[in-house]
Amino acid sequence: MGEVVEKNSALSDLIVLDLTDEKGAYCTKIIADMGADVIKIEKPGGDDTRDLPPFANDVEDREKSLSFWHYNTNKRGITLNLEVPKGQEIYKKLAEKADIIVESYPPGYLDKLGLGYQDLSPVNPGLIMTSITPFGQTGPYRDYKSSDMVGCAMGGFMTTHGYPDQPPVILYGDQGFHMASNNAAIATLIALYFRDMTGDGQFIDVSMQAAVAASVEVYNLVYIYQNDVMKRQGTRHATFGPGEMGNLIPCKDGFICTFGSPGPYDWMEADGVAGKLLEDPRWVDDIEFIREPENQAYLRERQIEFAKFHDKEEIFIGCQNMHVPWAKVNNFEDMFNDPQLRDRGFCVEVEHPELETSFIYPGAPYKHTETPWKITRRAPLIGEHNEEVYTKRLGFSKEELSQLAQKGVI
Amino acid sequence: MSAGNQKGNQRDTKNGLDALNGLKILDFTWVLAGPTATKFLADHGAEVIKIERRELGDRVRTTYPYAEDEPGTNRSGYFCNVNRGKYGVTLNLKDPRGIELIKKLVARSDVVFENFAAEVMAGLGLGYEQLKEIKPDIIMISMSGMGHTGPYQEFISYGPTLQALSGLTYLTGFPDRDPVGPGFSYSDFAGGWAGVLACLHALHYKNRTGKGQWVDVSQLEGLCVLMGPGFLDFSVNKRIPERMGNRHPFRKAAPHGAYRCEGEDKWCAITVFTEDEWQGFCRALKNPPWTREERFSTMTGRIENMEALDQLVEEWTNVRSAQEVMELLQREGVPAGVVQEAPDLVDKDPQLRHRGFWVELDHPELGIRKHEGVSFTFTKTPGRLKRPAPLLGEHNDYVFGEILGMTPEEIKKYTDEEVF
């Protein structure tokens, strides 16, 4: 596996083996989208995450899971049975030449197969191996089962979201997995810097719960510093305590987030809905005054009176032009068509040659001037790169490959 | 590896192994997203010099929560948690002498982080092109809310407004109610992760090629990428998702939600995705007759009868502590977890304690306080919280004196003349 030096790609010198499920697939996507050669190792017949909905055109087809497509861009895909000796032997050959392995099996699973970090690092001391689990490799909860919601609940992420008279609510979009994956990618790249400097690899233990518990803004701090337990308070933003900041108000065609300013008073005045807001300067900048419950209620009433005559786009652009930082509450269609995201090329087109078409994917979280983020390949089909990896890189003949397939090794 | 080994010889190892030992960061960022990015680097041994405004400092120095609810420049827990281990200096960027000192710091830095609006750094003479003249291989990470191009580049943004724009607010909440959105600024974390990842990618490229670069990070885009496969469900299937409360937006699961437990506002999350987990769930409840009812015998049936199911589950959870519910279910292999509150996390959780998650640091004004520690563990370079967050201007003498070689007299003069 000679180094493929691709110009203008940050991580193109890296070979990464990806043994993650939904907890960690975003971690390896981060790395793959910056140019690393990420080889996703799936069990023969394909990974279980291929069964995750939604599916293209709602047809349940293991090659058309949109979840799989989203999280596996730029990766190569091979099938390999890690539970049989021949499969383990092949895996070790791949691992010998890998720079990074990311896995999310239950603690101890790979060790039991003789494929843990201890087994691989003597032959490949530069290897960085990152394990992502719900609670960590050791400790009283290490064998506990998790899901996105359970990880969020246990990390203190769920208790702050929701209306006080309803149950705590989960944030949309599997954010617990995203927190675990982001932390895992950061950890892996920190270890990579150390390896660049010293040549030494190491093992990294990522806990989803701990990743979540470090991503709750002031929630833990309010307890540590003030001995208060913050409760969910609807649409209000936690940092400012009970107050007017961050409420959502309805407008003509949706909702407006009013965080950061009591309102576009001049515009409200022009509309004839400002009431007494311009009569007393305390409405402008006296937070304590505005936080008085009866004042909050009055302000909110005026805001709603203003907003009901305007649509969200008009309010958003109008307010921002007056340096009032209110924002529109976008749904997915609004976000997809957002002029800012459009102008910056956030939506990218990804070819699916086997379907003779292309689809629009979400794009980059960052724009590197020298080494741009890019998707050069859609997620792999099942075993799509078996031949390439096993014959070209490991030197198996095509005949050997078909024998391995027959025996259920690949 | 050869370039790496040469550099390795110069590493400062007297403080033990830190992954980022020797890496020098100049940090202009404020509030939470930027400081979250540089927090990861400081925890792993990078030298992070945080530039703050004279007298006022970082805006979150005056943000809740304060120790014992008593405001003060050095008393904000918000500031202290995310800025631990960084050096803090004050500098007047409106004074040309302040800019000159910045340029001297740039000359010895690897990375500059900033989260000003688009034109601010260039306006100060500190844009990427100008920094590159001082340090040709400099990496500059700009982390504005909207990014440095596009029609909204000048717009003001905060965590909650970015969440509104990303779709996250609209989609979080129960279907029978207006959106509720996140209870805090999750987007600052999304932006922070994007910022630190952008830097780490660029550092590896620099280690390989010797080249620096500028990275334009949009916190909005950093959050939008975390909306997940729903984006493709829209672009491929034209489906506009709506709020689904505690149901999973795509996966079939029932029960799936937060269930009320014994006590005041106590909850346990229970999620059952597979037949095995359902069987385990029934065993944990000791197989009450309703679990054998026809309508609950398949996942489809359980989803169709979710409301009735939720009620029955809650009858069982309601008379038990959340901890007991979790333990009974986990014993049978069911993913379940207490909706933990701060005292659970900070004082009780045996798993976080086992991992050494909470780290106490002794702060000169606040005394010994727990900090959220390094969330992942490394075998060789564990990362550590070395010092509490800087007092305002605490390291002026160290940075301007020891690092830049100014004399005590010069430092006094600059202090008196309001450069520091």
Short mmCIF file of C-alpha atoms in Angstrom, two decimals, chain A residues 3-14 22 26 30-31 34 52-58 60 66-67 69-71 117 125 133 135-150 153-179 182-207 209-226 228-242 246 248 250 255 257-261 300 313 316-317 320-321 323-341 343-347 359-372, chain B residues 1 3-9 11 17-23 32 39-41 44 63-70 75-78 80-81 110 128 146-174 176-186 188-189 192-205 207-208 211-218 220-222 224-237 239-243 245-252 256-258 260 264-267 269-271 273 277 323 326-327 330-331 333-343 345-347 349-352 354-355 357-358 366 369-382:
data_model
loop_
_atom_site.label_atom_id
_atom_site.label_comp_id
_atom_site.label_asym_id
_atom_site.label_seq_id
_atom_site.Cartn_x
_atom_site.Cartn_y
_atom_site.Cartn_z
CA GLU A 3 1.53 6.28 -0.13
CA VAL A 4 -0.82 7.94 -2.53
CA VAL A 5 0.38 11.53 -2.59
CA GLU A 6 -2.58 13.56 -3.67
CA LYS A 7 -1.88 17.22 -3.97
CA ASN A 8 -3.96 19.62 -1.97
CA SER A 9 -5.47 17.04 0.30
CA ALA A 10 -4.82 17.32 4.02
CA LEU A 11 -4.99 13.66 5.00
CA SER A 12 -4.25 11.84 1.72
CA ASP A 13 -1.22 10.04 3.18
CA LEU A 14 -3.35 8.15 5.70
CA GLU A 22 -23.75 4.48 13.77
CA TYR A 26 -19.40 10.30 11.32
CA ILE A 30 -14.78 13.61 8.85
CA ILE A 31 -11.42 12.00 8.11
CA MET A 34 -10.38 15.47 4.09
CA LEU A 52 -30.99 2.09 8.70
CA PRO A 53 -33.77 4.22 7.25
CA PRO A 54 -34.57 6.46 5.48
CA PHE A 55 -34.13 4.82 2.06
CA ALA A 56 -33.99 6.42 -1.37
CA ASN A 57 -37.54 6.50 -2.73
CA ASP A 58 -38.58 4.70 0.47
CA GLU A 60 -35.90 -0.81 1.60
CA LEU A 66 -29.67 7.34 2.95
CA SER A 67 -28.19 7.05 6.41
CA TRP A 69 -24.94 7.10 2.06
CA HIS A 70 -24.65 10.16 4.27
CA TYR A 71 -22.16 8.77 6.75
CA TYR A 117 -4.65 -2.68 20.15
CA PRO A 125 3.90 0.83 16.72
CA THR A 133 -18.28 3.11 23.04
CA PHE A 135 -19.60 4.66 28.29
CA GLY A 136 -15.92 3.79 27.83
CA GLN A 137 -13.71 0.69 27.84
CA THR A 138 -13.66 0.26 31.62
CA GLY A 139 -15.79 1.18 34.61
CA PRO A 140 -19.10 0.11 36.11
CA TYR A 141 -21.23 1.03 33.06
CA ARG A 142 -18.83 -0.29 30.42
CA ASP A 143 -21.20 -3.10 29.40
CA TYR A 144 -24.33 -0.96 29.46
CA LYS A 145 -26.22 -0.76 26.19
CA SER A 146 -26.92 2.58 24.68
CA SER A 147 -28.64 4.43 21.90
CA ASP A 148 -28.43 8.03 20.89
CA MET A 149 -31.14 8.98 23.38
CA VAL A 150 -29.66 6.99 26.26
CA ALA A 153 -29.84 11.28 28.81
CA MET A 154 -26.85 9.95 30.74
CA GLY A 155 -24.61 12.83 29.67
CA GLY A 156 -26.97 15.52 30.97
CA PHE A 157 -27.99 16.64 27.50
CA MET A 158 -31.68 15.75 27.67
CA THR A 159 -32.70 17.36 30.91
CA THR A 160 -32.35 20.92 29.60
CA HIS A 161 -34.43 20.57 26.44
CA GLY A 162 -38.22 20.82 26.38
CA TYR A 163 -41.21 22.58 27.87
CA PRO A 164 -41.50 22.35 31.67
CA ASP A 165 -44.93 20.72 31.45
CA GLN A 166 -43.80 18.03 28.99
CA PRO A 167 -41.14 15.33 29.25
CA PRO A 168 -37.54 16.26 28.47
CA VAL A 169 -37.11 16.05 24.71
CA ILE A 170 -34.31 14.71 22.54
CA LEU A 171 -32.58 17.04 20.09
CA TYR A 172 -33.26 16.17 16.46
CA GLY A 173 -30.63 14.28 14.51
CA ASP A 174 -28.76 11.73 16.65
CA GLN A 175 -26.63 14.43 18.28
CA GLY A 176 -25.27 11.97 20.87
CA PHE A 177 -23.61 10.02 18.08
CA HIS A 178 -22.39 13.25 16.52
CA MET A 179 -20.86 14.34 19.82
CA ASN A 182 -16.66 14.68 16.70
CA ASN A 183 -14.77 14.01 19.92
CA ALA A 184 -13.32 10.82 18.44
CA ALA A 185 -12.11 12.63 15.33
CA ILE A 186 -10.57 15.43 17.40
CA ALA A 187 -8.84 12.89 19.65
CA THR A 188 -7.58 10.89 16.67
CA LEU A 189 -6.11 13.95 14.99
CA ILE A 190 -4.49 15.13 18.23
CA ALA A 191 -2.85 11.70 18.42
CA LEU A 192 -1.87 12.07 14.76
CA TYR A 193 0.00 15.29 15.55
CA PHE A 194 1.88 13.45 18.29
CA ARG A 195 2.68 10.71 15.81
CA ASP A 196 3.87 13.22 13.22
CA MET A 197 6.33 14.46 15.85
CA THR A 198 7.44 11.18 17.41
CA GLY A 199 6.33 8.30 15.22
CA ASP A 200 4.42 6.82 18.14
CA GLY A 201 0.85 5.61 17.94
CA GLN A 202 -1.49 5.03 20.85
CA PHE A 203 -4.92 3.81 21.94
CA ILE A 204 -7.79 6.24 22.50
CA ASP A 205 -10.89 5.43 24.55
CA VAL A 206 -13.85 7.65 23.60
CA SER A 207 -16.99 7.55 25.74
CA GLN A 209 -21.46 9.79 27.69
CA ALA A 210 -18.34 11.79 28.56
CA ALA A 211 -18.37 13.52 25.16
CA VAL A 212 -21.95 14.57 25.86
CA ALA A 213 -21.24 15.63 29.45
CA ALA A 214 -18.57 18.04 28.16
CA SER A 215 -20.98 19.60 25.63
CA VAL A 216 -23.76 20.99 27.82
CA GLU A 217 -22.67 24.64 27.99
CA VAL A 218 -23.41 26.05 31.45
CA TYR A 219 -25.53 23.17 32.67
CA ASN A 220 -22.95 21.54 34.95
CA LEU A 221 -21.38 24.90 35.78
CA VAL A 222 -24.55 26.39 37.22
CA TYR A 223 -24.49 23.55 39.73
CA ILE A 224 -20.75 23.71 40.38
CA TYR A 225 -20.63 27.48 40.85
CA GLN A 226 -24.10 28.31 42.19
CA ASP A 228 -28.52 25.42 41.27
CA VAL A 229 -30.04 22.72 39.13
CA MET A 230 -31.17 24.19 35.82
CA LYS A 231 -34.51 22.95 34.59
CA ARG A 232 -35.81 22.92 31.06
CA GLN A 233 -37.52 26.21 30.38
CA GLY A 234 -39.11 25.87 26.98
CA THR A 235 -37.73 28.09 24.26
CA ARG A 236 -35.78 30.29 26.64
CA HIS A 237 -32.05 30.07 26.51
CA ALA A 238 -30.48 28.61 29.61
CA THR A 239 -27.53 30.96 29.96
CA PHE A 240 -29.58 33.96 30.80
CA GLY A 241 -31.79 32.29 33.32
CA PRO A 242 -35.50 32.94 33.23
CA GLY A 246 -34.21 33.42 23.14
CA LEU A 248 -39.55 31.93 19.79
CA PRO A 250 -44.91 33.04 15.77
CA PHE A 255 -41.44 31.29 13.78
CA CYS A 257 -35.99 33.39 17.21
CA THR A 258 -35.72 36.63 19.19
CA PHE A 259 -32.41 35.94 20.91
CA GLY A 260 -30.02 38.81 21.42
CA SER A 261 -32.34 41.82 21.17
CA ARG A 300 -43.61 39.52 24.05
CA GLU A 313 -37.64 35.96 5.67
CA PHE A 316 -34.88 38.11 9.43
CA ILE A 317 -33.36 40.23 6.67
CA GLN A 320 -30.29 42.02 10.48
CA ASN A 321 -30.08 45.12 8.31
CA HIS A 323 -28.34 45.16 13.47
CA VAL A 324 -31.04 43.30 15.40
CA PRO A 325 -29.83 39.69 15.45
CA TRP A 326 -33.22 37.96 15.23
CA ALA A 327 -33.32 34.91 12.98
CA LYS A 328 -35.91 32.90 11.12
CA VAL A 329 -36.70 29.35 12.21
CA ASN A 330 -35.88 27.30 9.13
CA ASN A 331 -37.29 23.93 8.25
CA PHE A 332 -35.25 21.63 6.02
CA GLU A 333 -36.61 23.13 2.82
CA ASP A 334 -35.70 26.64 3.99
CA MET A 335 -32.24 25.49 5.03
CA PHE A 336 -31.72 23.71 1.72
CA ASN A 337 -32.62 26.88 -0.17
CA ASP A 338 -30.91 29.29 2.21
CA PRO A 339 -29.17 32.02 0.17
CA GLN A 340 -26.13 32.06 2.46
CA LEU A 341 -25.59 28.30 2.29
CA ASP A 343 -23.81 31.21 -2.05
CA ARG A 344 -21.07 29.37 -0.17
CA GLY A 345 -21.73 26.14 -2.03
CA PHE A 346 -22.80 24.23 1.05
CA CYS A 347 -24.95 21.86 -0.97
CA PHE A 359 -27.93 13.72 -5.50
CA ILE A 360 -27.45 16.80 -3.37
CA TYR A 361 -25.55 16.21 -0.13
CA PRO A 362 -24.72 18.51 2.76
CA GLY A 363 -21.25 19.92 2.30
CA ALA A 364 -18.27 21.10 4.29
CA PRO A 365 -18.14 22.43 7.84
CA TYR A 366 -14.93 24.31 6.88
CA LYS A 367 -13.29 25.83 3.83
CA HIS A 368 -9.56 25.14 3.69
CA THR A 369 -7.79 27.29 1.12
CA GLU A 370 -5.02 24.76 0.39
CA THR A 371 -6.69 21.44 1.06
CA PRO A 372 -10.41 21.72 0.32
CA MET B 1 8.23 10.45 9.34
CA ALA B 3 10.63 15.55 9.28
CA GLY B 4 8.68 14.50 12.32
CA ASN B 5 11.63 12.82 13.97
CA GLN B 6 13.79 15.88 13.57
CA LYS B 7 11.17 18.01 15.23
CA GLY B 8 10.78 15.36 17.87
CA ASN B 9 14.29 16.04 19.11
CA ARG B 11 10.33 18.58 22.03
CA LEU B 17 4.13 13.63 27.38
CA ASP B 18 1.59 16.00 25.97
CA ALA B 19 0.47 15.30 22.43
CA LEU B 20 0.68 18.93 21.36
CA ASN B 21 3.72 19.97 23.32
CA GLY B 22 5.55 22.77 21.50
CA LEU B 23 2.53 23.82 19.46
CA LEU B 32 -17.81 29.78 23.56
CA LYS B 39 -9.68 24.24 24.86
CA PHE B 40 -8.99 20.88 23.20
CA LEU B 41 -5.54 22.11 22.19
CA HIS B 44 -3.27 18.42 25.21
CA THR B 63 -21.75 35.95 32.05
CA TYR B 64 -23.69 33.71 34.44
CA PRO B 65 -23.01 31.52 36.38
CA TYR B 66 -20.79 33.38 38.81
CA ALA B 67 -19.28 31.79 41.87
CA GLU B 68 -21.85 32.14 44.63
CA ASP B 69 -23.84 34.39 42.30
CA GLU B 70 -21.43 37.26 42.88
CA ARG B 75 -15.75 34.94 38.79
CA SER B 76 -17.62 33.43 35.83
CA GLY B 77 -17.78 29.65 35.76
CA TYR B 78 -18.69 29.89 32.08
CA CYS B 80 -13.31 29.44 33.74
CA ASN B 81 -14.41 26.04 32.48
CA ASP B 110 1.84 28.00 14.54
CA TYR B 128 -4.21 36.11 6.53
CA MET B 146 -21.92 32.76 8.91
CA GLY B 147 -18.52 32.46 7.22
CA HIS B 148 -16.48 35.12 5.46
CA THR B 149 -18.39 35.13 2.17
CA GLY B 150 -22.02 35.24 1.12
CA PRO B 151 -24.96 37.59 1.64
CA TYR B 152 -25.13 37.05 5.42
CA GLN B 153 -21.41 37.48 6.11
CA GLU B 154 -22.01 40.65 8.12
CA PHE B 155 -25.01 39.29 10.04
CA ILE B 156 -24.82 38.99 13.80
CA SER B 157 -25.37 35.50 15.12
CA TYR B 158 -25.66 33.72 18.44
CA GLY B 159 -26.02 30.06 19.27
CA PRO B 160 -29.82 30.12 19.36
CA THR B 161 -30.14 32.05 16.10
CA LEU B 162 -27.77 29.67 14.30
CA GLN B 163 -29.81 26.78 15.67
CA ALA B 164 -32.92 28.43 14.25
CA LEU B 165 -31.29 28.79 10.81
CA SER B 166 -29.95 25.23 10.76
CA GLY B 167 -33.32 23.49 11.14
CA LEU B 168 -32.44 22.12 14.58
CA THR B 169 -34.84 24.41 16.43
CA TYR B 170 -37.76 23.68 14.13
CA LEU B 171 -37.29 19.93 14.46
CA THR B 172 -36.81 19.74 18.22
CA GLY B 173 -40.00 19.38 20.23
CA PHE B 174 -43.30 17.56 20.31
CA ASP B 176 -48.56 18.99 19.11
CA ARG B 177 -46.65 22.08 20.18
CA ASP B 178 -44.60 24.91 18.73
CA PRO B 179 -40.93 24.07 18.29
CA VAL B 180 -38.94 24.26 21.48
CA GLY B 181 -35.38 23.97 20.19
CA PRO B 182 -32.29 23.32 22.30
CA GLY B 183 -32.19 24.68 25.86
CA PHE B 184 -28.70 26.11 25.37
CA SER B 185 -26.20 26.97 22.66
CA TYR B 186 -25.35 23.55 21.30
CA ASP B 188 -21.17 26.68 19.95
CA PHE B 189 -19.96 23.12 20.37
CA GLY B 192 -15.94 24.60 18.20
CA TRP B 193 -15.50 21.07 16.86
CA ALA B 194 -15.43 22.35 13.28
CA GLY B 195 -12.80 24.91 14.28
CA VAL B 196 -10.47 22.52 16.05
CA LEU B 197 -10.87 19.86 13.35
CA ALA B 198 -10.08 22.47 10.68
CA CYS B 199 -6.90 23.30 12.59
CA LEU B 200 -5.85 19.68 13.13
CA HIS B 201 -6.34 18.84 9.44
CA ALA B 202 -4.24 21.86 8.50
CA LEU B 203 -1.53 20.93 11.03
CA HIS B 204 -1.11 17.47 9.55
CA TYR B 205 -0.84 18.99 6.08
CA ASN B 207 3.68 18.59 9.04
CA ARG B 208 3.80 16.85 5.65
CA LYS B 211 2.65 24.75 4.13
CA GLY B 212 0.20 26.77 6.18
CA GLN B 213 -3.22 27.95 5.07
CA TRP B 214 -6.31 29.97 5.93
CA VAL B 215 -9.51 28.19 6.88
CA ASP B 216 -12.90 29.87 6.74
CA VAL B 217 -15.14 28.09 9.25
CA SER B 218 -18.82 28.97 9.29
CA LEU B 220 -23.73 27.76 10.77
CA GLU B 221 -22.33 25.17 8.39
CA GLY B 222 -20.66 23.38 11.30
CA CYS B 224 -25.92 22.14 9.45
CA VAL B 225 -23.65 19.16 8.77
CA LEU B 226 -24.89 17.64 12.03
CA MET B 227 -28.49 17.51 10.79
CA GLY B 228 -27.64 14.09 9.40
CA PRO B 229 -29.46 11.87 6.89
CA GLY B 230 -32.62 14.01 7.08
CA PHE B 231 -30.88 16.26 4.59
CA LEU B 232 -30.79 13.44 2.02
CA ASP B 233 -34.35 12.47 2.89
CA PHE B 234 -35.25 15.96 1.72
CA SER B 235 -32.97 16.18 -1.32
CA VAL B 236 -33.66 12.62 -2.54
CA ASN B 237 -37.20 11.92 -1.29
CA ARG B 239 -39.69 14.86 2.43
CA ILE B 240 -39.78 17.84 4.78
CA PRO B 241 -39.38 16.43 8.28
CA GLU B 242 -41.58 17.56 11.17
CA ARG B 243 -41.12 17.41 14.94
CA GLY B 245 -40.96 14.50 20.09
CA ASN B 246 -39.03 11.60 21.52
CA ARG B 247 -39.67 9.20 18.66
CA HIS B 248 -36.70 8.46 16.47
CA PRO B 249 -37.12 10.38 13.21
CA PHE B 250 -36.30 7.35 11.08
CA ARG B 251 -35.69 4.19 13.03
CA LYS B 252 -38.39 1.89 14.27
CA HIS B 256 -38.64 5.00 22.76
CA GLY B 257 -38.77 8.01 25.02
CA ALA B 258 -38.29 9.56 28.43
CA ARG B 260 -41.58 9.55 34.30
CA GLU B 264 -40.11 15.23 41.38
CA ASP B 265 -39.48 15.59 37.64
CA LYS B 266 -37.34 12.43 37.37
CA TRP B 267 -37.12 10.52 34.09
CA ALA B 269 -34.83 7.16 28.78
CA ILE B 270 -35.83 3.75 27.42
CA THR B 271 -35.16 2.70 23.83
CA PHE B 273 -35.02 -1.26 18.77
CA GLU B 277 -34.37 -5.87 23.43
CA GLN B 323 -31.74 4.60 38.66
CA MET B 326 -32.12 1.82 34.33
CA GLU B 327 -30.47 -0.97 36.29
CA GLN B 330 -29.75 -2.79 31.56
CA ARG B 331 -29.49 -6.11 33.40
CA GLY B 333 -29.69 -5.83 27.82
CA VAL B 334 -32.12 -2.97 27.18
CA PRO B 335 -30.63 0.44 26.31
CA ALA B 336 -31.94 2.60 29.13
CA GLY B 337 -30.45 5.53 31.00
CA VAL B 338 -31.39 8.02 33.68
CA VAL B 339 -32.13 11.51 32.38
CA GLN B 340 -29.30 12.69 34.59
CA GLU B 341 -29.30 16.09 36.19
CA ALA B 342 -26.26 18.07 37.25
CA PRO B 343 -25.97 16.60 40.78
CA LEU B 345 -23.38 13.90 36.86
CA VAL B 346 -21.13 15.95 39.09
CA ASP B 347 -21.52 14.16 42.42
CA ASP B 349 -22.23 9.12 38.38
CA PRO B 350 -19.83 6.22 39.08
CA GLN B 351 -18.80 5.92 35.43
CA LEU B 352 -17.68 9.52 35.01
CA HIS B 354 -14.18 6.07 37.22
CA ARG B 355 -12.94 7.90 34.13
CA PHE B 357 -13.90 13.10 34.20
CA TRP B 358 -14.20 15.83 36.85
CA LEU B 366 -12.76 31.00 43.26
CA ARG B 369 -13.67 24.03 41.56
CA LYS B 370 -14.56 21.03 39.47
CA HIS B 371 -14.01 21.36 35.72
CA GLU B 372 -15.31 19.20 32.90
CA GLY B 373 -12.22 17.16 32.07
CA VAL B 374 -10.83 15.57 28.92
CA SER B 375 -13.70 13.52 27.56
CA PHE B 376 -11.51 10.88 25.90
CA THR B 377 -8.52 9.04 27.31
CA PHE B 378 -5.19 8.40 25.61
CA THR B 379 -2.68 5.73 26.58
CA LYS B 380 0.49 7.76 25.91
CA THR B 381 -0.50 11.41 26.03
CA PRO B 382 -3.45 11.58 28.40
#
